[in-house]
Amino acid sequence: MASIRFDRVTKKFGEFTAVSDLDLEMGDGEFICLLGPSGCGKTTTLRMIAGLETPTSGRVHIGERDVTFMHPKDRRISMVFQDYALYPHMNLADNIAYPLKVRGESETKRHARAREVADVLKIGHLLERMPSQISGGQQQRTSLARALVYPSDVYLFDEPLSNLDAKLRLEARGFLNHLQRDMGMTAVYVTHDQAEAMALATRIAVMDAGKVVQYAPPLEVYRRPATTFVANFVGNPPMNLLPVEAMVADGNVQLKAEGLSAAPLPVSRAAARALDGNTKLTLGVRPEHLTIARGGEENTISGALFANENMGPETLVTLERDDAARFTARIFTDESLALRGTVKLGFASEHVHLFDPGGTRLPMDHESA
Amino acid sequence: MTRYLNLYFTRIGFSVLTALVGVLFALPLVWFIFAPFNPRAEMGLAIPDPFSLSNFETVFGNRFALRGLWNSLVQSVGGVILVGAGATLASYALSRSPIPGKNVITYILLLFSSVVSGSAAMVPIFLIVNGIGLIDTQIAVILVFAGGLLPTAMFILRDFIDSIPKSYEESAMVAGASPVQAFFDVALPVIRPGIVVVVVWAFVNIWGSFLIPFILLRSSEKMPAAVAIYSFYSEAGTPIVTLLAAYSLLYSLPVIILYLFVSWKFGFRFFGGIKA
């Protein structure tokens, strides 16, 4: 096991900058998720750890070794590919054992080891089959077995679950979580699925346009998204965002918008300074922090009912406001909600997020900023 | 009712028409199978009576013609090895390496190949081969064929390799394989169906060629079958049908065998281990 360090790494493809001036430390035994939309540079970052891409500038270290220009075979890494990349002309046993073959292990030894790993992954009975003769979930586990069959410093995952159907994906995710707890491996995991990142990571690096926007443990990313981009990306459904007018008086900020009634919010002194002169802010509230409001209480937002989706344990209620902005609430009830016309959603002050015009989150008073 | 009758006659008419077309194409093939065994064969189609191998006896007595078949085999196999190996390595490099302008290179090569292998280039090819001093050698024939076929072979194979995900080799290299190991263990077996197509295509091309060996070779004992077949023409230039038929059958056997072997062994197919 080893740590990984990016030292001012930039990667360009022609004119396009995939990764820009990246500084990132990944600790020994950590499970790091690189999270972001397609084209944000997360896969390029992973491939630079693997040695499948060479940085345009900057340095990459694995442990104490500078691996920037090292061939992949010498890096002591394992990687699971999005398309699995199982060799179609070899049966599963040979596929799983291939890394041992190139290490010069005898056939008996490597097949014994392949069987060991395959049994753990519950594909031991398929070792004679060819990759084209097994299901997608089994192919995924075979590629995982091939990555686990030999000891590595770092385990790399390039969207390994994105080709599975929803049910298998949950199962595989749980297994990966178990594996990480069991082995304590250093892993870097690329995904565009925020739920995977939340479930697996010890720290998430949220990336956008070649830069890391936030690098923090999952709950921190969820509780205090650094920017509106992160707020919009993490959480399902994403955080509701609403442009508001703000006025600061006596250390409190008063928010105003059509259909919004908000109690004055105490903001931190730093935030108050940042607010100075800024009257346009963005208000953010997570869907799970919204409730159906009854009377004329404070901290509510109203709009016309747009959708009312019952999911079983919860109901998604979506409002559409006059400015076409939508607000979604997750109401945790298994009863059907009879709603019509204009609906009011309520929220608590401690669940309010404020973002400055640049999209950066303002620290709130109750947070030790 | 009339509608059904109409349909009925349309079907019958169509079937008769296609049958006629089929017969038109089948007749030469039937002749090709029967005539070699008919000691009195003519241009007309006839069932051999008596069925005899005497045509083959005469052909096997013709040393020059037999030697021609052997020469064809030497030239074809030699050319195929060069084309197969060269095209595989070159197209792999063209497909996988980040050479700038590699598309331009490929298209220029394709353009050149249609010039080089054409009869238009015969004079310069002859002068070059003569200059190197390779006139009247099998090597010259093999090299000229390889040079003429390689660009198209590379073009076909590059397209094929482009369609194969890089992650095969990448996963091998991450797992500890050197680029050479990754190529031979993983890439080559996956590319094999494409190579097989190119090899068969090159073999058939060289096997049937007349002009290039005819011009580059001098001594009759080096001529391939396509040239040797003219020994079954009389001095006046009329074909001796019986012997020509027997020799033609022998001449086409290797190609047929090659097709059967390839489709039995490789099946011109492709199997996947990549989840799309």
XYZ file of C-alpha atoms in Angstrom:
645
model
C 0.000 0.000 0.000
C 1.162 3.504 -0.669
C 0.069 7.089 -0.824
C -0.317 9.041 -4.055
C 0.702 12.624 -4.671
C 0.017 14.949 -7.592
C 2.397 17.841 -7.817
C 1.090 20.688 -10.007
C 0.034 18.278 -12.740
C -1.367 19.563 -16.019
C -2.487 17.378 -18.894
C -3.355 18.801 -22.283
C -4.698 17.011 -25.349
C -3.807 19.425 -28.121
C -5.519 22.670 -27.211
C -7.843 21.029 -24.708
C -6.753 21.100 -21.072
C -8.095 17.954 -19.420
C -6.421 18.460 -16.029
C -5.194 21.829 -14.927
C -2.534 22.464 -12.278
C -3.650 19.629 -10.024
C -2.310 19.303 -6.475
C -3.729 16.283 -4.715
C -2.600 14.042 -1.856
C -4.156 10.634 -1.358
C -3.245 8.933 1.888
C -2.112 5.371 2.425
C -5.180 3.124 2.869
C -7.611 5.749 1.702
C -10.420 5.147 -0.742
C -10.537 8.267 -2.911
C -13.409 8.889 -5.287
C -12.903 11.231 -8.217
C -16.389 12.521 -8.867
C -17.578 14.747 -11.675
C -19.480 15.002 -14.946
C -18.023 13.545 -18.138
C -15.110 15.553 -19.463
C -14.146 16.941 -16.052
C -10.727 15.246 -16.133
C -11.361 12.520 -13.563
C -10.517 9.616 -15.857
C -7.433 11.415 -17.155
C -6.300 11.881 -13.561
C -6.735 8.171 -12.898
C -4.932 7.226 -16.084
C -1.976 9.369 -15.070
C -1.683 7.325 -11.873
C -1.839 4.161 -13.997
C 0.748 5.473 -16.445
C -1.616 5.246 -19.401
C -1.302 9.011 -19.855
C 1.789 11.125 -19.287
C 1.373 14.557 -17.688
C 2.160 17.561 -19.872
C 3.795 19.106 -16.827
C 4.079 18.343 -13.122
C 4.927 15.191 -11.194
C 3.070 12.104 -9.974
C 4.324 10.131 -6.972
C 3.249 6.741 -5.667
C 4.683 6.356 -2.177
C 8.237 7.648 -2.319
C 8.630 6.859 -6.007
C 8.352 9.474 -8.736
C 6.345 7.558 -11.334
C 5.653 10.427 -13.734
C 7.343 8.736 -16.691
C 7.368 5.149 -15.421
C 5.848 2.401 -17.575
C 2.543 1.054 -16.177
C 4.007 -2.419 -15.664
C 6.541 -1.117 -13.159
C 4.127 0.871 -10.998
C 2.783 -2.003 -8.855
C -0.835 -1.086 -9.526
C -4.074 -2.859 -10.337
C -6.824 -1.431 -12.453
C -10.416 -2.339 -13.211
C -11.627 -0.970 -16.525
C -15.061 0.351 -17.355
C -15.409 -2.126 -20.242
C -13.740 -4.894 -18.134
C -11.248 -5.616 -20.954
C -11.393 -9.372 -20.459
C -9.283 -11.204 -23.019
C -11.814 -12.916 -25.311
C -9.498 -15.753 -26.316
C -8.727 -16.889 -22.748
C -11.035 -18.629 -20.313
C -11.727 -17.030 -16.943
C -8.934 -18.895 -15.165
C -6.353 -17.616 -17.651
C -7.878 -14.155 -17.622
C -7.640 -13.891 -13.851
C -4.193 -15.463 -13.776
C -2.721 -13.346 -16.577
C -0.942 -10.886 -14.230
C 0.739 -13.877 -12.581
C 1.720 -15.281 -15.972
C 3.633 -12.134 -16.896
C 5.297 -12.366 -13.484
C 6.601 -15.786 -14.461
C 4.539 -17.898 -12.032
C 4.084 -21.573 -12.891
C 0.744 -22.637 -14.323
C -0.215 -24.751 -11.288
C 0.561 -21.912 -8.895
C -1.256 -19.238 -10.835
C -4.332 -21.359 -11.422
C -4.489 -22.210 -7.730
C -4.316 -18.523 -6.870
C -6.901 -17.646 -9.537
C -9.264 -20.224 -8.043
C -8.740 -18.776 -4.563
C -9.682 -15.265 -5.690
C -12.496 -16.508 -7.928
C -14.014 -18.415 -5.003
C -14.056 -15.260 -2.883
C -15.858 -13.459 -5.708
C -18.242 -16.408 -6.239
C -17.167 -17.118 -9.824
C -15.130 -20.216 -8.949
C -17.526 -22.476 -10.829
C -17.067 -20.498 -14.065
C -13.292 -20.732 -14.457
C -13.488 -22.915 -17.585
C -15.881 -20.542 -19.355
C -14.954 -17.906 -21.930
C -15.784 -14.248 -21.218
C -18.497 -14.235 -23.887
C -20.299 -17.058 -22.065
C -20.916 -15.295 -18.754
C -23.229 -12.481 -17.679
C -22.297 -8.829 -17.279
C -22.149 -9.064 -13.490
C -19.875 -12.085 -13.692
C -17.645 -10.304 -16.211
C -17.379 -7.405 -13.806
C -16.327 -9.720 -10.971
C -13.827 -11.450 -13.255
C -12.139 -8.154 -14.021
C -12.137 -7.396 -10.288
C -10.585 -10.813 -9.610
C -7.848 -10.092 -12.149
C -7.053 -6.883 -10.278
C -6.964 -8.609 -6.901
C -4.989 -11.692 -7.884
C -1.608 -10.068 -7.234
C -0.510 -7.648 -4.499
C -0.493 -3.998 -5.543
C 0.364 -0.690 -3.951
C -2.641 1.043 -5.428
C -5.977 -0.171 -6.832
C -7.540 1.908 -9.583
C -11.172 1.743 -10.665
C -12.441 3.426 -13.821
C -16.239 3.549 -13.462
C -16.310 -0.203 -12.847
C -20.034 -0.397 -12.108
C -21.442 1.849 -14.825
C -22.186 -1.050 -17.169
C -24.227 -2.996 -14.622
C -27.957 -2.763 -14.170
C -29.235 -0.912 -11.110
C -29.696 -3.932 -8.840
C -26.315 -5.505 -9.614
C -24.678 -2.128 -9.170
C -25.946 -1.846 -5.594
C -24.751 -5.354 -4.851
C -21.299 -4.731 -6.347
C -21.026 -1.414 -4.522
C -21.701 -3.120 -1.212
C -19.094 -5.725 -2.029
C -16.469 -3.097 -2.877
C -17.200 -1.352 0.411
C -16.755 -4.658 2.234
C -13.529 -5.326 0.359
C -12.111 -1.937 1.270
C -12.916 -2.529 4.963
C -11.383 -5.979 4.718
C -8.177 -5.172 2.857
C -7.664 -1.546 3.776
C -6.405 -0.990 0.252
C -5.374 2.321 -1.234
C -7.899 2.880 -3.972
C -8.733 5.575 -6.469
C -12.186 5.253 -7.898
C -13.566 7.287 -10.788
C -17.315 7.722 -10.993
C -19.983 10.127 -12.138
C -22.463 8.571 -9.732
C -22.548 10.637 -6.538
C -24.196 7.779 -4.615
C -21.222 5.490 -5.374
C -18.816 8.180 -4.242
C -20.762 8.794 -1.027
C -20.999 5.090 -0.235
C -17.402 4.106 -0.931
C -15.072 7.038 -0.397
C -13.079 8.063 2.603
C -12.593 11.325 0.732
C -14.240 12.647 -2.433
C -12.509 14.906 -4.922
C -15.250 16.670 -6.846
C -13.867 17.757 -10.203
C -15.099 20.255 -12.749
C -13.359 21.420 -15.909
C -10.004 19.901 -14.987
C -9.896 21.264 -11.444
C -10.719 19.871 -8.023
C -13.571 21.968 -6.661
C -13.792 20.280 -3.283
C -11.727 17.576 -1.607
C -13.273 16.354 1.609
C -14.894 13.356 3.340
C -18.304 12.426 1.879
C -20.370 13.833 4.710
C -18.496 17.117 4.613
C -19.144 17.360 0.861
C -22.783 16.650 1.541
C -23.160 18.996 4.509
C -21.023 21.873 3.296
C -20.745 21.805 -0.486
C -18.017 24.270 -1.401
C -19.777 25.653 -4.443
C -23.126 25.572 -6.205
C -21.537 23.090 -8.630
C -20.865 20.615 -5.833
C -24.268 21.287 -4.286
C -25.861 20.490 -7.618
C -23.798 17.349 -8.153
C -23.959 15.650 -4.766
C -27.321 14.569 -3.442
C -30.220 12.900 -5.163
C -32.231 14.812 -6.164
C -29.666 17.649 -6.157
C -29.869 20.648 -3.844
C -32.540 23.215 -4.723
C -30.939 26.502 -5.683
C -32.747 29.832 -5.858
C -31.402 33.311 -6.680
C -32.313 35.716 -3.868
C -31.846 39.355 -2.885
C -29.954 39.758 0.384
C -29.797 42.609 2.883
C -27.455 42.625 5.844
C -28.520 44.288 9.090
C -27.222 43.733 12.676
C -25.232 40.617 11.735
C -28.302 39.106 10.202
C -29.081 38.601 6.570
C -32.581 38.988 5.225
C -33.392 37.062 2.036
C -36.031 38.108 -0.439
C -37.483 36.368 -3.450
C -40.851 35.837 -5.053
C -42.835 33.363 -2.956
C -40.122 33.108 -0.310
C -40.578 33.954 3.311
C -37.333 33.619 5.223
C -36.473 34.388 8.852
C -33.419 36.645 9.316
C -30.334 34.437 9.297
C -27.359 34.994 11.565
C -24.243 34.841 9.400
C -20.632 34.606 10.466
C -18.556 37.758 10.541
C -16.438 36.543 7.651
C -19.523 35.906 5.627
C -20.936 39.302 6.503
C -17.773 40.892 5.136
C -18.056 38.866 1.966
C -21.653 39.939 1.694
C -20.732 43.587 1.847
C -22.199 45.133 -1.268
C -23.365 41.771 -2.622
C -27.085 41.745 -2.832
C -27.466 38.857 -5.238
C -26.967 35.515 -3.504
C -28.049 31.946 -4.136
C -30.108 30.130 -1.550
C -29.744 26.375 -1.320
C -31.897 23.838 0.492
C -31.636 20.079 0.136
C -34.847 18.252 -0.879
C -34.664 16.047 2.211
C -34.717 19.152 4.438
C -37.994 20.408 3.053
C -41.372 19.617 4.548
C -44.928 20.432 3.597
C -45.745 23.679 5.404
C -49.209 24.203 6.852
C -49.987 27.724 8.021
C -48.289 31.074 7.718
C -45.029 30.140 9.460
C -41.637 31.578 8.455
C -39.033 29.873 6.259
C -41.303 28.735 3.498
C -41.267 28.792 -0.237
C -44.349 28.431 -2.402
C -45.116 27.488 -5.964
C -47.551 25.601 -8.152
C -47.522 21.835 -7.806
C -45.567 20.397 -10.754
C -45.118 16.731 -9.866
C -46.040 14.433 -7.018
C -44.112 11.172 -7.276
C -44.667 8.452 -4.715
C -41.566 6.235 -4.468
C -42.686 3.988 -1.629
C -40.780 5.102 1.474
C -40.709 8.688 0.270
C -42.553 11.079 -1.991
C -40.931 13.602 -4.294
C -42.958 16.802 -4.441
C -41.855 19.282 -7.105
C -43.052 22.877 -7.298
C -42.697 25.138 -10.284
C -42.351 28.814 -9.533
C -43.352 31.726 -11.752
C -39.748 32.161 -12.902
C -39.813 28.499 -14.079
C -37.362 27.470 -11.327
C -38.296 24.149 -9.729
C -38.091 23.134 -6.110
C -38.135 19.500 -5.093
C -38.872 18.121 -1.636
C -38.305 14.565 -0.393
C -41.106 13.886 2.037
C -40.484 10.747 4.054
C -43.865 9.101 4.175
C -45.358 6.018 2.647
C -48.788 7.603 2.491
C -49.952 9.300 -0.649
C -49.986 13.070 -0.340
C -53.121 14.773 -1.580
C -51.785 18.085 -2.886
C -53.174 20.524 -5.417
C -52.742 24.101 -6.555
C -50.198 26.202 -4.737
C -48.042 24.332 -2.245
C -45.836 25.694 0.513
C -42.624 23.954 1.514
C -40.972 24.701 4.837
C -37.351 24.451 5.975
C -35.298 25.070 9.110
C -32.749 27.888 9.286
C -29.875 25.502 10.061
C -30.433 23.756 6.751
C -29.998 26.895 4.677
C -26.942 27.215 2.432
C -25.894 30.557 0.976
C -23.621 30.998 -2.029
C -22.040 34.226 -3.194
C -22.464 35.441 -6.801
C -19.358 33.450 -7.797
C -21.004 30.276 -6.497
C -18.790 29.894 -3.417
C -20.483 28.829 -0.211
C -20.659 31.349 2.634
C -19.943 29.924 6.103
C -22.954 30.150 8.403
C -22.905 31.413 11.959
C -23.494 28.041 13.606
C -20.567 26.475 11.739
C -17.057 26.800 13.030
C -15.690 28.253 9.817
C -59.381 -15.119 -55.420
C -57.804 -13.414 -58.402
C -55.486 -11.662 -56.021
C -54.183 -15.013 -54.795
C -53.833 -16.334 -58.351
C -51.932 -13.218 -59.218
C -49.604 -13.719 -56.296
C -49.246 -17.369 -57.222
C -48.088 -16.611 -60.749
C -45.811 -13.814 -59.595
C -44.094 -16.270 -57.270
C -43.768 -18.875 -59.998
C -42.455 -16.346 -62.502
C -39.912 -15.073 -59.986
C -38.720 -18.570 -59.118
C -38.318 -19.526 -62.780
C -36.396 -16.363 -63.506
C -33.987 -16.793 -60.581
C -33.547 -20.466 -61.464
C -32.544 -19.474 -65.012
C -30.056 -16.925 -63.716
C -28.688 -19.528 -61.310
C -28.232 -22.067 -64.130
C -26.462 -19.443 -66.204
C -23.897 -19.017 -63.452
C -23.706 -22.688 -62.529
C -23.014 -24.025 -66.017
C -19.311 -23.025 -66.180
C -18.805 -24.447 -62.694
C -20.425 -27.735 -63.677
C -18.239 -27.833 -66.788
C -15.259 -27.082 -64.560
C -16.043 -30.117 -62.391
C -16.901 -32.550 -65.215
C -14.489 -31.663 -68.004
C -11.260 -32.666 -66.217
C -12.529 -36.237 -65.985
C -13.630 -36.424 -69.599
C -10.923 -37.548 -72.047
C -12.987 -36.149 -74.915
C -13.942 -32.863 -73.268
C -14.862 -29.906 -75.442
C -16.247 -26.477 -74.765
C -19.716 -27.955 -74.539
C -21.048 -29.435 -71.305
C -21.035 -33.236 -71.231
C -21.143 -35.904 -68.561
C -17.813 -37.808 -68.706
C -18.229 -41.115 -70.546
C -16.096 -42.986 -69.731
C -15.142 -41.314 -66.453
C -11.364 -41.229 -66.593
C -8.274 -39.744 -64.994
C -6.253 -39.830 -68.189
C -6.262 -36.015 -68.426
C -4.567 -35.824 -65.059
C -2.044 -38.475 -66.090
C -0.981 -36.317 -69.006
C -0.856 -33.193 -66.839
C 1.240 -34.936 -64.210
C 3.595 -35.890 -67.002
C 4.186 -32.220 -67.765
C 7.105 -31.263 -65.474
C 6.898 -27.578 -66.391
C 3.225 -27.339 -65.379
C 3.748 -29.140 -62.075
C 6.722 -27.000 -61.279
C 4.467 -24.009 -61.995
C 2.117 -25.039 -59.201
C 5.043 -25.382 -56.807
C 6.395 -21.960 -57.868
C 2.972 -20.397 -57.324
C 2.944 -21.850 -53.833
C 6.423 -20.525 -53.040
C 5.597 -17.047 -54.308
C 2.195 -16.928 -52.603
C 3.358 -18.201 -49.241
C 6.406 -15.943 -49.326
C 4.294 -12.937 -50.221
C 1.634 -13.781 -47.651
C 4.185 -14.058 -44.847
C 5.646 -10.664 -45.734
C 2.243 -9.018 -46.159
C 0.777 -10.635 -43.028
C 3.668 -9.804 -40.728
C 4.335 -6.381 -42.216
C 0.713 -5.297 -42.306
C 0.034 -6.503 -38.741
C 2.959 -4.651 -37.216
C 2.551 -1.528 -39.339
C -1.188 -1.194 -38.894
C -0.909 -1.854 -35.175
C 1.592 0.971 -34.912
C -0.543 3.232 -37.111
C -3.608 2.493 -35.023
C -2.142 2.699 -31.519
C 0.750 5.138 -31.576
C 0.195 8.869 -31.355
C 2.053 9.642 -34.608
C 0.809 13.007 -35.840
C -0.653 12.872 -39.327
C -0.956 9.094 -39.346
C -4.234 9.271 -41.234
C -2.537 11.160 -44.038
C 0.199 8.512 -44.133
C -2.361 5.746 -44.451
C -4.270 7.422 -47.259
C -1.140 8.283 -49.204
C -0.045 4.656 -48.890
C -3.383 3.479 -50.210
C -3.118 5.864 -53.131
C 0.379 4.627 -53.930
C -0.588 1.010 -53.722
C -3.131 1.361 -56.481
C -0.387 2.854 -58.659
C 2.401 0.491 -57.671
C 0.567 -2.773 -58.168
C -1.054 -1.574 -61.401
C 0.457 -2.376 -64.763
C 1.194 1.346 -65.175
C 4.166 0.929 -62.857
C 5.480 -2.150 -64.639
C 8.306 -0.370 -66.429
C 9.769 1.384 -63.369
C 9.352 -1.789 -61.314
C 11.224 -3.751 -63.964
C 13.999 -1.141 -64.074
C 14.357 -1.115 -60.287
C 14.398 -4.898 -59.997
C 16.863 -5.057 -62.875
C 19.022 -2.416 -61.195
C 19.189 -4.407 -57.976
C 20.055 -7.451 -60.021
C 17.065 -9.513 -58.887
C 15.635 -10.233 -62.315
C 14.691 -13.895 -62.681
C 14.497 -14.591 -58.932
C 11.525 -15.657 -56.816
C 12.534 -13.048 -54.252
C 11.869 -10.275 -56.757
C 8.350 -11.544 -57.401
C 7.652 -11.909 -53.669
C 8.977 -8.427 -52.869
C 7.009 -6.727 -55.641
C 3.814 -8.478 -54.590
C 4.401 -7.618 -50.936
C 5.071 -3.991 -51.807
C 1.962 -3.788 -53.929
C -0.390 -5.481 -51.467
C 0.958 -4.144 -48.170
C -0.660 -0.685 -48.251
C -4.156 -2.019 -48.896
C -3.600 -4.770 -46.317
C -2.464 -2.154 -43.808
C -5.481 -0.055 -44.591
C -7.897 -2.942 -44.009
C -6.130 -4.076 -40.840
C -5.785 -0.599 -39.388
C -9.516 -0.131 -39.664
C -9.989 -3.439 -37.920
C -7.546 -2.640 -35.110
C -9.056 0.815 -34.649
C -12.326 -0.881 -33.791
C -10.684 -2.915 -31.003
C -10.653 -1.116 -27.639
C -7.261 -0.073 -26.349
C -8.218 -1.258 -22.900
C -7.196 -4.817 -23.836
C -3.533 -3.853 -24.014
C -3.853 -1.241 -21.309
C -5.171 -3.785 -18.855
C -2.332 -6.118 -19.775
C 0.291 -3.420 -19.220
C -1.208 -2.309 -15.925
C -1.146 -5.961 -14.886
C 2.607 -6.017 -15.490
C 3.076 -6.876 -19.155
C 5.649 -5.134 -21.328
C 4.343 -3.609 -24.580
C 5.760 -6.591 -26.475
C 4.070 -9.073 -24.121
C 0.818 -7.139 -24.327
C 1.008 -7.282 -28.115
C 1.665 -11.003 -28.404
C -0.470 -12.211 -25.472
C -3.480 -9.993 -25.890
C -3.556 -7.804 -28.997
C -2.424 -10.386 -31.566
C -5.036 -13.045 -30.681
C -7.740 -10.395 -30.738
C -6.592 -9.035 -34.108
C -6.235 -12.531 -35.581
C -9.583 -12.606 -37.433
C -8.513 -9.443 -39.269
C -5.121 -10.914 -40.101
C -6.779 -14.035 -41.455
C -8.894 -11.970 -43.828
C -5.836 -10.095 -45.076
C -3.826 -13.294 -45.491
C -6.519 -15.010 -47.541
C -6.967 -11.919 -49.653
C -3.216 -11.606 -50.299
C -2.859 -15.302 -51.077
C -5.658 -15.255 -53.651
C -4.204 -12.107 -55.195
C -0.724 -13.537 -55.659
C -1.915 -17.009 -56.618
C -3.874 -15.672 -59.554
C -1.334 -13.156 -60.827
C 0.120 -13.471 -64.278
C 1.753 -10.208 -65.309
C 4.310 -9.549 -62.565
C 6.000 -12.986 -62.541
C 5.765 -13.131 -66.340
C 7.785 -9.944 -66.637
C 10.209 -10.378 -63.728
C 11.104 -14.007 -64.394
C 13.084 -15.385 -67.329
C 13.695 -19.075 -66.821
C 10.732 -21.316 -67.415
C 11.383 -23.444 -64.323
C 10.571 -20.440 -62.095
C 7.260 -19.519 -63.696
C 4.096 -19.859 -61.570
C 0.991 -21.779 -62.574
C -0.731 -18.735 -64.062
C 2.044 -18.606 -66.660
C 2.601 -22.337 -66.912
C -1.015 -22.847 -67.893
C -0.050 -21.582 -71.349
C 1.861 -24.779 -71.949
C -1.546 -26.353 -72.567
C -2.040 -24.237 -75.628
C -0.944 -25.553 -78.977
C 1.655 -23.754 -81.065
C -1.168 -22.067 -82.931
C -2.609 -20.720 -79.682
C -5.656 -22.954 -79.433
C -6.240 -24.446 -75.972
C -6.060 -28.179 -75.455
C -9.333 -28.257 -73.575
C -8.911 -31.597 -71.832
C -5.562 -30.793 -70.249
C -6.471 -27.196 -69.554
C -9.535 -28.341 -67.623
C -7.570 -30.804 -65.528
C -4.841 -28.301 -64.796
C -7.356 -25.568 -63.913
C -8.929 -27.836 -61.341
C -5.537 -28.525 -59.781
C -4.750 -24.811 -59.918
C -7.863 -23.801 -58.021
C -7.649 -26.487 -55.347
C -5.236 -24.656 -52.986
C -7.475 -21.574 -52.864
C -10.538 -23.696 -52.150
C -8.647 -25.620 -49.475
C -7.442 -22.376 -47.934
C -11.000 -21.024 -47.696
C -12.308 -24.226 -46.175
C -9.437 -24.415 -43.713
C -9.834 -20.810 -42.602
C -13.575 -20.985 -42.164
C -13.203 -24.252 -40.238
C -10.358 -23.069 -38.033
C -11.119 -19.372 -37.570
C -14.584 -19.009 -39.053
C -14.062 -15.361 -40.073
C -15.712 -14.415 -36.803
C -15.046 -12.278 -33.806
C -15.921 -12.873 -30.179
C -16.153 -10.207 -27.483
C -14.951 -9.755 -23.925
C -15.594 -6.051 -23.875
C -18.791 -4.754 -22.382
C -20.108 -2.123 -24.753
